[in-house]
mmCIF file of C-alpha atoms in Angstrom:
data_model
loop_
_atom_site.group_PDB
_atom_site.id
_atom_site.type_symbol
_atom_site.label_atom_id
_atom_site.label_comp_id
_atom_site.label_asym_id
_atom_site.label_seq_id
_atom_site.Cartn_x
_atom_site.Cartn_y
_atom_site.Cartn_z
ATOM 1 C CA MET A 26 -196.569 -20.035 5.339
ATOM 2 C CA LYS A 27 -196.658 -23.686 3.792
ATOM 3 C CA SER A 28 -199.299 -26.171 4.909
ATOM 4 C CA THR A 29 -197.980 -29.688 5.227
ATOM 5 C CA SER A 30 -199.603 -33.050 5.006
ATOM 6 C CA HIS A 31 -199.555 -33.263 8.926
ATOM 7 C CA GLN A 32 -200.924 -29.879 9.096
ATOM 8 C CA LEU A 33 -203.974 -30.563 7.189
ATOM 9 C CA LYS A 34 -204.726 -33.635 9.291
ATOM 10 C CA ILE A 35 -204.610 -31.519 12.873
ATOM 11 C CA VAL A 36 -207.099 -29.476 11.316
ATOM 12 C CA ALA A 37 -208.916 -31.984 10.197
ATOM 13 C CA ASN A 38 -209.004 -33.753 13.448
ATOM 14 C CA MET A 39 -209.710 -30.521 14.917
ATOM 15 C CA GLN A 40 -212.599 -30.466 12.872
ATOM 16 C CA LYS A 41 -213.980 -33.920 13.591
ATOM 17 C CA GLY A 42 -213.408 -33.044 17.266
ATOM 18 C CA LYS A 43 -210.686 -35.794 17.733
ATOM 19 C CA LEU A 44 -208.385 -32.772 19.818
ATOM 20 C CA ALA A 45 -211.620 -31.634 21.591
ATOM 21 C CA ASN A 46 -210.680 -32.455 24.877
ATOM 22 C CA ASN A 47 -207.163 -31.362 26.543
ATOM 23 C CA PHE A 48 -205.692 -34.972 27.829
ATOM 24 C CA TYR A 49 -204.096 -32.969 30.642
ATOM 25 C CA GLU A 50 -207.598 -31.491 31.485
ATOM 26 C CA VAL A 51 -208.864 -34.710 31.431
ATOM 27 C CA LEU A 52 -206.248 -35.895 34.065
ATOM 28 C CA SER A 53 -206.799 -32.542 36.060
ATOM 29 C CA LEU A 54 -203.340 -32.101 35.383
ATOM 30 C CA SER A 55 -202.942 -27.947 35.825
ATOM 31 C CA SER A 56 -199.611 -27.699 33.618
ATOM 32 C CA THR A 57 -198.176 -29.332 30.626
ATOM 33 C CA ASN A 58 -194.603 -29.269 32.545
ATOM 34 C CA VAL A 59 -195.415 -32.613 34.396
ATOM 35 C CA GLY A 60 -193.501 -35.944 34.725
ATOM 36 C CA PHE A 61 -194.481 -39.696 33.858
ATOM 37 C CA GLU A 62 -194.940 -39.853 37.597
ATOM 38 C CA GLU A 63 -197.669 -37.636 38.605
ATOM 39 C CA ILE A 64 -199.844 -38.460 35.186
ATOM 40 C CA LYS A 65 -199.383 -42.236 35.990
ATOM 41 C CA LYS A 66 -200.701 -40.655 39.718
ATOM 42 C CA ALA A 67 -203.490 -38.732 37.985
ATOM 43 C CA TYR A 68 -204.713 -41.508 35.934
ATOM 44 C CA ARG A 69 -204.889 -43.903 39.155
ATOM 45 C CA CYS A 70 -206.914 -41.382 40.801
ATOM 46 C CA LYS A 71 -209.122 -40.507 38.094
ATOM 47 C CA ALA A 72 -209.471 -44.386 36.974
ATOM 48 C CA LEU A 73 -210.554 -45.634 40.612
ATOM 49 C CA GLN A 74 -213.535 -42.517 40.346
ATOM 50 C CA TYR A 75 -214.617 -43.763 36.698
ATOM 51 C CA HIS A 76 -213.491 -47.095 36.467
ATOM 52 C CA PRO A 77 -216.515 -48.717 34.777
ATOM 53 C CA ASP A 78 -216.863 -51.888 37.146
ATOM 54 C CA ILE A 79 -216.588 -50.047 40.293
ATOM 55 C CA CYS A 80 -219.369 -47.116 39.429
ATOM 56 C CA HIS A 81 -223.204 -47.480 40.337
ATOM 57 C CA HIS A 82 -225.342 -49.059 37.783
ATOM 58 C CA SER A 83 -227.244 -46.063 37.100
ATOM 59 C CA ASN A 84 -223.751 -43.821 35.716
ATOM 60 C CA LYS A 85 -222.146 -46.905 33.862
ATOM 61 C CA GLU A 86 -222.506 -45.733 30.496
ATOM 62 C CA GLU A 87 -221.218 -42.057 31.119
ATOM 63 C CA SER A 88 -218.533 -43.822 33.317
ATOM 64 C CA THR A 89 -217.397 -45.603 30.869
ATOM 65 C CA ARG A 90 -217.083 -42.975 28.318
ATOM 66 C CA ARG A 91 -215.064 -41.450 30.608
ATOM 67 C CA PHE A 92 -212.782 -44.123 31.432
ATOM 68 C CA ILE A 93 -212.020 -44.692 27.877
ATOM 69 C CA GLU A 94 -210.882 -41.093 27.637
ATOM 70 C CA LEU A 95 -208.966 -41.133 30.635
ATOM 71 C CA ARG A 96 -206.892 -44.385 29.178
ATOM 72 C CA LYS A 97 -206.861 -42.217 25.829
ATOM 73 C CA ALA A 98 -205.341 -39.200 27.964
ATOM 74 C CA TYR A 99 -202.859 -41.288 29.629
ATOM 75 C CA GLU A 100 -201.861 -43.645 27.144
ATOM 76 C CA THR A 101 -200.734 -40.127 24.802
ATOM 77 C CA LEU A 102 -199.157 -38.100 27.893
ATOM 78 C CA SER A 103 -197.331 -41.257 29.368
ATOM 79 C CA ASP A 104 -195.341 -42.199 26.032
ATOM 80 C CA PRO A 105 -192.762 -39.674 25.077
ATOM 81 C CA ILE A 106 -193.229 -39.341 21.637
ATOM 82 C CA SER A 107 -196.928 -39.315 21.867
ATOM 83 C CA ARG A 108 -196.824 -36.621 24.572
ATOM 84 C CA GLN A 109 -195.010 -34.840 21.866
ATOM 85 C CA ILE A 110 -196.851 -35.206 18.970
ATOM 86 C CA TYR A 111 -199.671 -34.055 20.992
ATOM 87 C CA ASP A 112 -198.211 -31.052 22.613
ATOM 88 C CA TYR A 113 -197.235 -29.974 18.754
ATOM 89 C CA GLU A 114 -200.827 -30.362 17.463
ATOM 90 C CA MET A 115 -201.954 -28.410 20.699
ATOM 91 C CA THR A 116 -200.066 -25.787 20.164
ATOM 92 C CA LEU A 117 -200.924 -25.871 16.390
ATOM 93 C CA MET A 118 -204.576 -25.901 16.987
ATOM 94 C CA ASN A 119 -204.309 -23.116 19.760
ATOM 95 C CA SER A 120 -202.509 -20.904 17.179
ATOM 96 C CA PHE A 121 -205.614 -21.682 14.549
ATOM 97 C CA GLU A 122 -207.742 -20.703 17.374
ATOM 98 C CA SER A 123 -205.845 -17.395 17.971
ATOM 99 C CA GLU A 124 -205.836 -16.501 14.234
ATOM 100 C CA LEU A 125 -209.548 -16.878 13.619
ATOM 101 C CA ILE A 126 -210.595 -15.272 16.582
ATOM 102 C CA TRP A 127 -207.885 -12.246 15.826
ATOM 103 C CA ARG A 128 -209.361 -12.541 12.194
ATOM 104 C CA GLN A 129 -212.921 -12.552 13.135
ATOM 105 C CA SER A 130 -212.346 -9.335 15.607
ATOM 106 C CA LYS A 131 -210.600 -8.017 12.111
ATOM 107 C CA GLN A 132 -213.679 -8.857 10.423
ATOM 108 C CA ASN A 133 -216.347 -7.348 13.111
ATOM 109 C CA LYS A 134 -214.314 -3.414 13.363
ATOM 110 C CA LYS A 135 -214.097 -3.106 9.660
ATOM 111 C CA THR A 136 -218.096 -4.015 9.396
ATOM 112 C CA ASN A 137 -218.809 -2.051 12.274
ATOM 113 C CA PHE A 138 -216.579 0.797 10.731
ATOM 114 C CA THR A 139 -218.226 0.827 7.465
ATOM 115 C CA LYS A 140 -221.594 0.801 9.153
ATOM 116 C CA GLU A 141 -220.737 4.033 10.329
ATOM 117 C CA VAL A 142 -219.615 5.744 7.879
ATOM 118 C CA TRP A 143 -222.680 4.242 6.123
ATOM 119 C CA GLU A 144 -225.071 5.870 8.713
ATOM 120 C CA ARG A 145 -223.467 9.251 8.938
ATOM 121 C CA GLN A 146 -223.973 9.750 5.389
ATOM 122 C CA LEU A 147 -227.168 8.617 5.638
ATOM 123 C CA ASP A 148 -227.599 11.072 8.344
ATOM 124 C CA GLY A 149 -226.590 13.877 6.308
ATOM 125 C CA LEU A 150 -228.711 13.124 3.508
ATOM 126 C CA ILE A 151 -231.646 13.210 5.456
ATOM 127 C CA ILE A 152 -230.472 16.533 7.086
ATOM 128 C CA ARG A 153 -230.141 18.005 3.524
ATOM 129 C CA CYS A 154 -233.155 16.849 2.629
ATOM 130 C CA CYS A 155 -235.262 18.636 5.462
ATOM 131 C CA ASN A 156 -233.087 21.416 4.709
ATOM 132 C CA ARG A 157 -234.066 21.411 0.995
ATOM 133 C CA MET A 158 -238.122 21.022 2.486
ATOM 134 C CA GLU A 159 -237.460 23.747 4.705
ATOM 135 C CA LYS A 160 -236.776 25.986 2.395
ATOM 136 C CA LYS A 161 -239.070 25.006 -0.274
ATOM 137 C CA LYS A 162 -241.853 25.763 2.303
ATOM 138 C CA CYS A 163 -240.454 29.462 2.812
ATOM 139 C CA THR A 164 -240.597 30.249 -1.274
ATOM 140 C CA PHE A 165 -244.338 28.736 -1.489
ATOM 141 C CA SER A 166 -245.103 30.641 1.889
#
């Protein structure tokens, strides 16, 4: 599979953490199959909760951060083209993560198998060594 420059940018963004938060989760949407009105309603509800002008002074910094994140999520998901690109990037990211997990589990199984074989061989050598030592004791006695 050839990597396109767009795919490489996605990987770079993943590594920088730009796609760390799922915009659907940020807006508390349970599905990616939602329409514009549902996105708008979810955004307004969350915006009222985290708007920096409404929140308590002690939570202002955290609320501002969350509000900016909400705004990014809304701007991305409310624009059909941006949303399509975002969904594509999330699909790629999920497939990369799945493949990475699969490769790591495969490597772990391979490592465990190799370790088990080595341990069995070592156990066999120890038993043979003990048997030889017993034979030598018998011949000297």
